[in-house]
Coordinates of C-alpha atoms and ligand atoms in Angstrom, one line a residue:
M1 CA 115.2 104.7 70.8
A2 CA 117.5 107.7 70.8
V3 CA 115.7 111.0 71.5
E4 CA 116.6 112.8 68.3
N5 CA 115.9 109.7 66.3
L6 CA 112.4 109.3 67.8
M7 CA 111.5 113.0 67.2
D8 CA 112.8 112.9 63.6
K9 CA 110.7 109.8 63.0
L10 CA 107.6 111.4 64.5
V11 CA 108.1 114.5 62.3
A12 CA 108.5 112.3 59.2
H13 CA 105.5 110.2 60.2
C14 CA 103.3 113.3 60.7
K15 CA 104.3 114.6 57.3
A16 CA 103.9 111.3 55.4
N17 CA 100.5 110.6 56.9
G18 CA 99.0 114.0 56.7
F19 CA 99.1 115.1 60.3
L20 CA 101.3 118.2 60.0
F21 CA 103.1 120.1 57.2
Q22 CA 105.4 123.0 57.3
S23 CA 103.5 126.1 56.3
S24 CA 104.1 127.4 52.8
E25 CA 106.4 124.5 52.2
I26 CA 106.6 124.8 48.4
Y27 CA 108.2 128.3 49.0
G28 CA 110.7 126.9 51.5
G29 CA 108.4 127.2 54.5
L30 CA 108.1 130.0 57.1
N31 CA 109.7 129.4 60.4
G32 CA 107.3 129.0 63.3
F33 CA 104.2 128.3 61.3
W34 CA 102.6 124.9 60.7
D35 CA 99.6 123.5 58.8
Y36 CA 97.5 120.6 59.9
G37 CA 96.8 118.0 57.2
P38 CA 93.7 115.9 56.7
L39 CA 94.5 113.7 59.7
G40 CA 96.0 116.4 61.9
V41 CA 92.9 118.6 61.5
E42 CA 90.7 115.8 62.8
L43 CA 93.0 115.1 65.7
K44 CA 93.3 118.7 66.8
R45 CA 89.6 119.3 66.4
N46 CA 88.8 116.2 68.5
I47 CA 91.1 117.5 71.3
K48 CA 89.5 120.9 71.2
E49 CA 86.0 119.4 71.2
A50 CA 86.9 117.0 74.1
W51 CA 88.2 120.1 76.0
W52 CA 85.0 122.1 75.3
K53 CA 82.7 119.2 76.1
D54 CA 84.5 118.3 79.3
M55 CA 85.2 121.8 80.6
C56 CA 82.2 123.8 79.3
Q57 CA 79.3 121.9 77.8
N58 CA 79.0 118.8 80.0
H59 CA 79.4 120.8 83.1
N60 CA 76.5 120.3 85.5
E61 CA 76.0 123.5 87.5
L62 CA 73.4 121.8 89.8
V63 CA 75.9 119.3 91.3
Q64 CA 78.9 120.1 93.3
P65 CA 81.9 118.2 91.9
A66 CA 84.2 116.3 94.2
Q67 CA 86.9 118.6 95.6
A68 CA 85.2 121.8 94.3
P69 CA 84.5 124.4 97.0
S70 CA 80.9 124.8 95.6
T71 CA 78.7 124.4 92.6
Y72 CA 79.6 126.7 89.7
D73 CA 78.6 127.6 86.2
M74 CA 80.4 127.6 82.8
V75 CA 79.7 129.5 79.6
G76 CA 81.7 130.1 76.3
L77 CA 82.8 133.1 74.3
D78 CA 84.4 133.8 71.0
C79 CA 86.2 137.1 70.8
T80 CA 88.1 138.9 68.0
I81 CA 91.8 138.5 67.4
I82 CA 92.3 142.3 67.0
M83 CA 91.1 144.4 69.9
H84 CA 91.3 147.9 71.1
P85 CA 95.0 148.7 71.6
Q86 CA 94.3 149.9 75.1
V87 CA 93.5 146.3 76.1
W88 CA 97.2 145.5 75.7
K89 CA 98.3 148.5 77.6
C90 CA 96.1 147.6 80.6
S91 CA 96.8 143.9 80.4
G92 CA 100.5 144.7 80.7
H93 CA 101.5 143.1 77.4
Y94 CA 102.4 146.4 75.7
D95 CA 104.9 147.3 78.4
L96 CA 106.0 143.9 79.8
F97 CA 105.5 141.1 77.2
H98 CA 108.9 140.9 75.8
D99 CA 111.9 138.6 75.6
Y100 CA 115.5 139.7 75.5
M101 CA 117.3 139.1 72.3
V102 CA 120.7 139.6 70.8
D103 CA 121.4 140.3 67.1
C104 CA 124.4 139.2 65.1
R105 CA 125.8 142.2 63.2
K106 CA 127.4 139.9 60.7
S107 CA 124.9 137.2 60.0
K108 CA 121.9 139.5 60.7
K109 CA 120.3 136.7 62.7
R110 CA 118.5 137.2 66.0
Y111 CA 118.6 134.9 69.0
R112 CA 116.9 134.7 72.4
F113 CA 119.3 135.9 75.0
D114 CA 118.5 133.0 77.5
Q115 CA 118.5 130.3 74.8
L116 CA 121.8 131.0 73.2
R117 CA 124.3 128.5 74.7
G118 CA 128.0 127.9 74.4
Q119 CA 131.2 126.7 75.9
W120 CA 134.7 128.2 76.6
V121 CA 137.3 126.8 74.3
A122 CA 141.0 127.6 74.5
R123 CA 144.0 127.1 72.2
D124 CA 147.3 128.0 73.7
A125 CA 146.8 131.6 75.0
Q126 CA 143.6 132.4 73.1
R127 CA 140.3 131.6 74.9
I128 CA 137.0 132.1 73.1
F129 CA 133.3 131.4 73.8
V130 CA 131.8 129.3 71.1
T131 CA 128.0 129.6 70.9
T132 CA 125.5 127.3 69.2
M133 CA 121.8 127.1 68.5
A134 CA 121.9 123.3 67.9
E135 CA 119.4 121.1 69.9
P136 CA 120.8 120.1 73.3
E137 CA 121.8 116.7 72.1
H138 CA 123.9 118.1 69.3
E139 CA 125.4 121.2 70.9
R140 CA 128.8 119.8 72.1
E141 CA 129.4 118.3 68.6
D142 CA 128.4 121.6 67.0
I143 CA 130.7 123.6 69.4
S144 CA 133.7 121.3 68.6
R145 CA 133.1 121.6 64.9
R146 CA 133.0 125.3 65.0
A147 CA 135.9 125.7 67.3
L148 CA 138.1 123.5 65.0
K149 CA 137.1 125.7 62.1
F150 CA 137.8 128.9 63.9
F151 CA 141.3 127.8 64.9
N152 CA 141.8 126.4 61.4
L153 CA 142.3 122.8 62.6
R154 CA 141.2 119.4 61.4
S155 CA 139.0 116.9 63.3
K156 CA 142.1 114.8 64.2
D157 CA 143.5 117.9 66.0
L158 CA 140.7 118.0 68.6
E159 CA 143.1 117.3 71.5
K160 CA 144.9 120.6 70.7
L161 CA 141.8 122.4 72.1
Q162 CA 140.9 122.7 75.8
F163 CA 137.1 122.7 76.4
E164 CA 135.7 123.9 79.7
D165 CA 133.4 121.4 81.2
R166 CA 130.1 123.2 81.2
V167 CA 127.8 124.5 78.4
L168 CA 126.6 127.9 79.6
T169 CA 123.8 130.2 78.5
F170 CA 124.9 133.5 77.0
D171 CA 123.1 135.5 79.7
K172 CA 125.7 134.1 82.2
L173 CA 128.6 135.9 80.5
T174 CA 129.8 139.4 81.7
A175 CA 129.5 142.3 79.2
E176 CA 133.4 142.1 79.0
D177 CA 133.4 138.5 78.0
R178 CA 131.1 139.2 75.0
G179 CA 134.0 140.6 73.0
V180 CA 135.4 137.1 72.5
V181 CA 132.1 135.4 71.7
L182 CA 131.8 133.5 68.4
G183 CA 128.1 133.9 67.3
P184 CA 126.3 130.8 66.2
D185 CA 126.2 131.7 62.5
T186 CA 129.4 133.6 61.9
D187 CA 133.1 133.0 62.0
E188 CA 134.0 136.3 63.5
L189 CA 134.4 137.2 67.2
G190 CA 132.4 139.9 69.0
T191 CA 129.5 140.3 66.5
L192 CA 126.7 139.8 68.9
T193 CA 125.0 142.9 70.3
D194 CA 124.0 143.6 73.9
P195 CA 120.6 142.2 74.8
R196 CA 117.6 144.3 73.9
E197 CA 113.9 144.0 74.7
F198 CA 111.8 142.6 71.9
N199 CA 108.0 142.8 72.2
L200 CA 106.4 139.6 71.2
M201 CA 103.2 141.0 69.9
F202 CA 102.6 141.2 66.1
K203 CA 101.7 144.7 65.1
T204 CA 99.3 145.6 62.3
Y205 CA 97.3 148.6 61.1
V206 CA 93.5 148.9 61.1
G207 CA 91.8 150.7 58.3
A208 CA 93.4 152.9 55.7
L209 CA 95.6 154.6 58.3
S210 CA 99.2 153.4 58.3
G211 CA 100.4 155.7 61.0
E212 CA 100.4 155.1 64.7
E213 CA 96.7 156.1 65.0
G214 CA 95.8 152.9 63.2
A215 CA 98.2 150.6 65.0
A216 CA 96.8 147.5 66.6
F217 CA 98.1 144.1 67.7
L218 CA 97.2 140.5 67.0
R219 CA 96.3 139.0 70.4
P220 CA 99.1 137.1 72.2
E221 CA 96.5 135.3 74.3
T222 CA 92.7 134.8 74.1
A223 CA 92.3 135.6 77.8
Q224 CA 91.9 139.4 77.5
G225 CA 88.8 139.1 75.3
I226 CA 87.1 137.3 78.3
F227 CA 88.1 140.0 80.8
V228 CA 86.9 142.9 78.7
N229 CA 83.6 141.1 78.3
F230 CA 83.1 140.2 81.9
K231 CA 80.4 142.7 82.4
N232 CA 78.6 141.8 79.2
V233 CA 78.5 138.1 80.2
V234 CA 77.2 138.9 83.7
D235 CA 74.6 141.3 82.4
S236 CA 73.4 139.1 79.5
T237 CA 73.2 135.7 81.2
R238 CA 72.4 136.5 84.8
I239 CA 75.2 134.1 85.7
R240 CA 76.5 134.2 89.3
V241 CA 80.0 134.0 90.7
P242 CA 81.6 131.5 90.8
F243 CA 81.6 130.8 87.1
G244 CA 84.1 130.2 84.3
V245 CA 84.2 131.5 80.7
A246 CA 85.8 129.2 78.1
Q247 CA 87.3 130.3 74.8
V248 CA 89.3 128.5 72.1
G249 CA 91.1 130.5 69.4
K250 CA 94.2 131.6 67.7
S251 CA 96.9 133.6 69.4
F252 CA 100.1 135.0 67.9
R253 CA 103.5 135.6 69.3
N254 CA 106.5 136.7 67.4
E255 CA 108.7 134.2 69.1
I256 CA 112.4 134.9 68.6
T257 CA 113.4 131.3 68.2
P258 CA 110.4 129.1 67.3
R259 CA 111.5 125.5 67.7
N260 CA 110.8 121.8 68.5
F261 CA 108.2 121.2 65.8
T262 CA 104.9 122.9 66.9
F263 CA 106.0 123.3 70.5
R264 CA 106.9 127.0 70.1
S265 CA 105.1 128.4 67.1
R266 CA 104.3 132.0 66.1
E267 CA 100.7 131.2 65.4
F268 CA 99.0 128.8 67.7
E269 CA 95.7 128.0 69.3
Q270 CA 94.8 128.3 73.0
M271 CA 92.0 126.8 75.1
E272 CA 91.6 129.1 78.0
I273 CA 89.2 129.4 81.0
E274 CA 88.9 132.5 83.1
F275 CA 87.3 131.4 86.3
F276 CA 85.8 134.2 88.4
C277 CA 85.3 133.6 92.1
H278 CA 85.1 135.2 95.5
P279 CA 88.5 136.3 96.8
G280 CA 88.0 134.3 99.9
Q281 CA 87.7 131.1 97.9
S282 CA 90.3 131.7 95.3
S283 CA 93.0 129.5 96.8
D284 CA 90.6 126.5 96.9
W285 CA 89.5 127.0 93.3
Y286 CA 93.2 127.3 92.3
Q287 CA 93.8 123.8 93.8
Y288 CA 90.6 122.5 92.2
W289 CA 91.6 123.6 88.7
R290 CA 95.2 122.4 89.0
N291 CA 94.0 118.9 89.8
R292 CA 91.1 118.9 87.4
R293 CA 93.3 119.9 84.4
L294 CA 96.0 117.4 85.2
Q295 CA 93.5 114.6 85.4
W296 CA 92.0 115.6 82.0
Y297 CA 95.3 114.9 80.2
K298 CA 95.6 111.5 82.0
D299 CA 92.0 110.6 81.1
L300 CA 92.8 111.2 77.4
G301 CA 95.8 109.0 77.5
L302 CA 98.9 110.9 78.5
D303 CA 101.1 108.7 80.7
G304 CA 101.1 110.0 84.4
E305 CA 104.8 109.1 84.6
R306 CA 105.6 111.6 81.9
L307 CA 103.4 114.4 83.4
K308 CA 104.4 116.7 86.2
L309 CA 102.6 119.6 88.1
R310 CA 105.2 122.2 88.9
E311 CA 104.6 125.2 91.1
H312 CA 106.4 128.4 89.8
E313 CA 109.1 130.0 92.0
Q314 CA 108.3 133.5 93.1
D315 CA 110.8 135.1 90.6
E316 CA 109.3 133.1 87.7
L317 CA 105.8 134.4 88.1
S318 CA 104.3 136.4 85.3
H319 CA 103.6 140.1 85.9
Y320 CA 99.9 139.4 86.8
S321 CA 100.2 136.2 88.8
C322 CA 100.1 135.6 92.5
G323 CA 100.6 131.8 92.0
T324 CA 101.1 129.6 88.9
A325 CA 101.5 125.9 88.4
D326 CA 102.5 124.4 85.1
I327 CA 101.4 121.0 83.8
E328 CA 104.5 119.7 82.1
Y329 CA 105.1 116.7 79.9
A330 CA 108.3 114.9 79.1
F331 CA 108.4 115.7 75.4
P332 CA 110.8 113.4 73.6
F333 CA 112.8 116.3 72.1
L334 CA 114.0 117.2 75.6
P335 CA 116.9 115.6 77.4
P336 CA 115.9 112.8 79.8
G337 CA 114.6 114.2 83.1
E338 CA 113.5 117.5 81.5
Y339 CA 109.8 118.6 81.0
G340 CA 108.1 121.1 78.7
E341 CA 105.1 123.2 79.6
L342 CA 101.7 122.0 78.4
E343 CA 99.4 124.3 80.3
G344 CA 99.7 127.0 82.9
I345 CA 97.2 127.4 85.8
A346 CA 97.5 130.9 87.2
H347 CA 96.0 132.6 90.2
R348 CA 95.6 136.1 88.7
G349 CA 94.0 137.7 91.7
D350 CA 91.9 140.7 90.7
F351 CA 94.6 142.1 88.5
D352 CA 92.8 141.9 85.1
L353 CA 89.4 143.2 86.1
R354 CA 91.0 146.0 88.2
S355 CA 93.3 147.2 85.5
H356 CA 90.7 147.1 82.8
S357 CA 88.6 149.2 85.1
E358 CA 91.2 151.6 86.7
G359 CA 94.2 151.0 84.5
K360 CA 96.4 151.6 87.5
L361 CA 98.8 149.0 88.9
D362 CA 100.4 145.8 88.1
P363 CA 100.1 143.1 90.8
K364 CA 103.6 143.8 92.1
K365 CA 102.2 147.2 92.8
R366 CA 104.6 149.0 90.6
P367 CA 102.9 151.8 88.8
L368 CA 102.8 151.3 85.0
E369 CA 104.0 154.3 83.2
V370 CA 101.3 156.9 83.7
E371 CA 100.3 159.2 80.9
M372 CA 99.6 162.8 81.9
T373 CA 96.9 165.0 80.4
E374 CA 97.7 168.5 79.3
E375 CA 96.4 169.7 82.7
G376 CA 99.0 167.6 84.4
Q377 CA 96.5 165.1 85.7
P378 CA 97.1 161.3 85.3
R379 CA 95.2 160.1 82.2
H380 CA 92.6 157.4 82.9
R381 CA 94.2 154.4 81.2
G382 CA 91.6 151.8 82.1
S383 CA 88.1 151.6 80.6
G384 CA 86.7 153.7 83.5
K385 CA 83.9 151.1 83.7
D386 CA 83.0 149.5 87.0
L387 CA 84.0 145.8 86.7
S388 CA 83.1 144.9 90.2
Y389 CA 80.4 142.3 91.0
R390 CA 77.5 142.5 93.4
D391 CA 76.3 139.3 94.9
D392 CA 72.5 139.5 94.8
L393 CA 72.1 137.2 97.8
T394 CA 74.5 138.7 100.2
N395 CA 74.6 142.2 98.7
E396 CA 78.4 142.1 98.9
R397 CA 80.3 144.0 96.2
F398 CA 83.8 142.8 95.2
I399 CA 86.2 142.5 92.3
P400 CA 86.3 138.7 91.6
H401 CA 89.5 136.9 91.7
V402 CA 90.5 134.9 88.6
I403 CA 91.9 131.4 88.2
E404 CA 93.1 130.8 84.7
P405 CA 93.7 127.3 83.3
S406 CA 95.4 128.2 80.0
A407 CA 96.2 125.3 77.6
G408 CA 97.7 125.2 74.1
A409 CA 95.8 123.2 71.6
D410 CA 98.9 122.7 69.5
R411 CA 101.0 121.7 72.4
A412 CA 98.4 119.3 73.6
T413 CA 98.2 117.8 70.1
L414 CA 101.9 117.4 70.0
A415 CA 101.9 115.7 73.4
F416 CA 99.2 113.3 72.2
L417 CA 101.2 112.6 69.0
C418 CA 104.4 111.9 71.0
Q419 CA 102.5 109.6 73.5
A420 CA 100.7 107.7 70.7
Y421 CA 103.8 106.9 68.6
H422 CA 104.8 103.3 69.0
E423 CA 107.0 101.0 66.9
V424 CA 106.1 97.4 67.0
Q425 CA 107.6 94.3 65.5
S426 CA 105.3 92.3 63.3
S427 CA 106.0 89.0 61.7
E428 CA 105.3 88.6 58.1
S429 CA 104.0 85.4 56.5
G430 CA 107.6 84.5 55.5
G431 CA 108.7 84.6 59.1
K432 CA 110.5 87.9 58.6
F433 CA 110.2 90.6 61.2
E434 CA 109.2 94.1 60.2
S435 CA 109.0 97.3 62.3
R436 CA 105.8 99.3 61.9
V437 CA 104.2 102.2 63.5
V438 CA 101.0 102.1 65.6
M439 CA 99.6 105.4 66.7
R440 CA 97.9 104.5 70.0
F441 CA 95.5 107.5 70.4
H442 CA 92.7 107.4 72.9
P443 CA 89.6 106.6 70.8
R444 CA 88.0 109.9 71.7
I445 CA 90.8 111.9 69.9
A446 CA 91.7 109.4 67.1
P447 CA 91.2 111.1 63.7
Y448 CA 89.2 108.1 62.4
K449 CA 87.1 106.1 64.8
A450 CA 86.7 103.0 62.6
A451 CA 87.6 101.6 59.2
V452 CA 85.2 99.4 57.3
L453 CA 87.0 96.7 55.2
P454 CA 85.3 94.2 52.9
L455 CA 87.5 91.1 52.9
V456 CA 87.3 90.8 49.1
K457 CA 85.9 93.0 46.4
K458 CA 83.2 90.6 45.3
D459 CA 80.3 88.4 46.4
G460 CA 78.3 91.4 47.7
M461 CA 80.8 92.2 50.4
P462 CA 81.5 95.8 49.2
E463 CA 77.8 96.5 49.2
I464 CA 77.3 95.4 52.8
A465 CA 80.5 97.3 53.8
A466 CA 79.1 100.4 52.1
E467 CA 75.9 100.0 54.1
I468 CA 77.8 99.8 57.4
Y469 CA 80.1 102.7 56.3
G470 CA 77.1 104.9 55.6
A471 CA 75.5 104.2 59.0
L472 CA 78.7 104.9 60.9
K473 CA 79.5 108.0 58.9
K474 CA 76.4 109.7 60.2
K475 CA 78.0 109.7 63.6
F476 CA 81.8 109.6 63.2
N477 CA 84.7 110.1 60.9
V478 CA 85.1 106.6 59.3
F479 CA 87.5 105.2 56.7
Y480 CA 86.6 102.8 53.9
D481 CA 89.3 100.6 52.3
E482 CA 89.0 97.7 50.0
K483 CA 92.5 97.7 48.5
S484 CA 95.2 95.1 49.2
A485 CA 95.5 92.2 51.7
I486 CA 93.5 92.5 54.9
G487 CA 96.6 92.4 57.1
K488 CA 98.1 95.3 55.2
R489 CA 94.9 97.2 55.6
Y490 CA 94.9 96.7 59.3
W491 CA 98.4 98.0 59.5
R492 CA 97.5 101.0 57.4
Q493 CA 94.8 101.9 60.0
D494 CA 97.2 101.2 63.0
K495 CA 99.6 103.7 61.4
I496 CA 97.1 106.5 61.5
G497 CA 95.6 105.5 64.9
T498 CA 92.2 104.1 63.9
P499 CA 91.0 102.2 67.0
Y500 CA 88.6 99.8 65.4
C501 CA 88.5 97.9 62.1
I502 CA 85.2 96.3 60.9
T503 CA 85.6 93.5 58.5
V504 CA 82.9 92.1 56.2
D505 CA 83.7 88.4 55.3
S506 CA 82.1 85.3 54.0
Q507 CA 80.5 84.6 57.4
T508 CA 78.7 88.0 57.0
L509 CA 76.9 86.7 53.9
V510 CA 75.5 83.8 56.0
D511 CA 74.5 85.5 59.3
R512 CA 75.0 89.3 58.9
T513 CA 77.8 89.4 61.6
V514 CA 81.1 91.2 61.1
T515 CA 84.5 91.1 62.8
I516 CA 85.7 93.9 65.0
R517 CA 89.4 94.3 65.5
E518 CA 90.8 96.4 68.3
R519 CA 94.0 98.3 67.4
D520 CA 96.1 97.9 70.5
S521 CA 95.2 94.4 71.7
M522 CA 94.6 93.2 68.1
E523 CA 91.7 91.2 69.6
Q524 CA 88.9 90.3 67.3
W525 CA 85.3 89.4 68.0
R526 CA 82.0 89.1 66.0
I527 CA 78.9 91.1 66.4
S528 CA 75.7 91.6 64.4
I529 CA 75.7 94.3 61.7
D530 CA 72.8 95.9 63.5
E531 CA 74.9 96.4 66.7
V532 CA 78.0 98.0 65.0
V533 CA 77.1 101.6 65.5
A534 CA 76.1 101.2 69.1
E535 CA 79.2 99.1 69.8
I536 CA 81.6 101.7 68.4
E537 CA 79.8 104.5 70.1
K538 CA 80.0 102.7 73.5
R539 CA 83.7 101.9 73.0
I540 CA 84.8 105.4 72.0
G541 CA 83.0 107.0 75.0
T542 CA 82.6 110.7 75.3
Ligands
GAP1 N1 96.7 133.7 79.3 C1 97.8 133.1 79.8 C2 98.8 132.6 78.9 O1 98.7 132.9 77.7 P1 101.0 131.2 78.6 O2 101.7 130.3 79.6 O3 101.8 132.3 78.0 O4 99.8 131.8 79.4 C3 99.4 129.3 77.8 O5 100.4 130.4 77.5 C4 99.7 128.1 76.9 O6 99.6 128.5 75.6 C5 101.0 127.4 77.1 O7 101.0 126.6 78.2 C6 101.2 126.7 75.8 O8 100.5 125.5 75.9 C7 100.5 127.6 74.8 N2 101.5 128.4 74.2 C8 102.1 129.6 74.6 N3 103.0 130.1 73.7 C9 103.0 129.2 72.7 C10 103.8 129.1 71.5 N4 104.6 130.0 71.1 N5 103.5 128.0 70.7 C11 102.6 127.0 71.0 N6 101.9 127.1 72.1 C12 102.1 128.1 73.0

């Protein structure tokens, strides 16, 4: 299936079946914001719950896991979205969390400098650079169309134009070249500005003050709430290093060009762990978390062939990181062979605790801009609190190093949706073939775990089905359906990814057994009604 075709189909499927809707759709939508419908909310909640259960709750601190340097502990936290503005100064986000963007003076549109792409096109002596914001698979077509229009030619005149081979990003052009650039949404040359820094944090105002004294930011990551509570957690739980703190919550980034469905949104959810350890063990913990997080996606059904663990190059590292690996997935909206980031696992050293304490340096040891007091002394920009840790067994005092597995709940949901989407051919009774969709979710994350279906709406079958439905509902999200032919009802469940269908039929009236049908194999078998709950529970696993 062609890439764009598959993605278009998935987006349409998500809308038609209540997984995802564009936010504020009846008002034309708001770019970069998405709502989860009745099925999507269950899917995403199951993913977040699986993450919490596997990373935080099920963790046994008494047993050393395979490949872990030692035993460790895990606890959770839920911090506010708006925090003291100084948090963002010390985290580096205020000074360093920006993208470069260019504006179009004519169309008033804004583009990310490194995402704007284009191609040199010449006609006779005139050579211009035609840009586009079309998806990669459509960009050449878009460039040709716009070049023809600019030179006032028709499609049949395409051979009158000379196209250079490569599509380039705008940041590869010299400042001089920019005078002959045709912006993506205009038909005039040279309307794009020079690149400018654009901070990605959303600004708001706290309280009645609308001036700078009341200015605050919506958090661009959940991580900082964990760092600033490090001491509170240690003091209130008597937890010992090494330990991890998990948090799930909304983050906000004013992305210049949100795109690819929910992949790059302006409001999204993160599932982050800050793992505090002794500096001498941090490299081993970094390895441990990289492997553990990759395995988690595989265990929940992502295809290992479409997953990749990629170590960042030195010049790619974030301002805080001394080593980062991304878990990447071959999302279908990307060209073949390209991967998109699903999660980052960063070795942050002692940067965060140190800067929230001293507010002094970034990890590349460049001083952040230092504010001076009236007496000409550098102002203390950290909290001034001692965020070091004393090991009560060895009496050693140190600033823990941090390993941070940082996942996006929406990106994970998108990857599971892409992985689940399958089209199968089914034969109808008339011998005709029909293509239909089966969402092959892992049972743990499927929105509905089972559907209960009375074969006919009479002979006491709906009553027995209601009894089974009631028993299952106490444990899981279950669907009840008594409308239309049984084959159609199975397909309806396949389409939304329900792994098991339980059918009450005439045999049930004789011996109180029901049929269970499995979504992917379409295998069917009978079990007693009394065993249904235990059977579904066993098959879903935890
Ligand atoms: N605390 C580290 C941190 O936030 P990040 O790589 O910027 O690191 C972590 O973000 C994860 O959050 C990403 O791997 C991705 O899954 C998710 N994420 C980041 N920006 C996003 C966006 N604009 N839309 C959706 N998910 C995003």
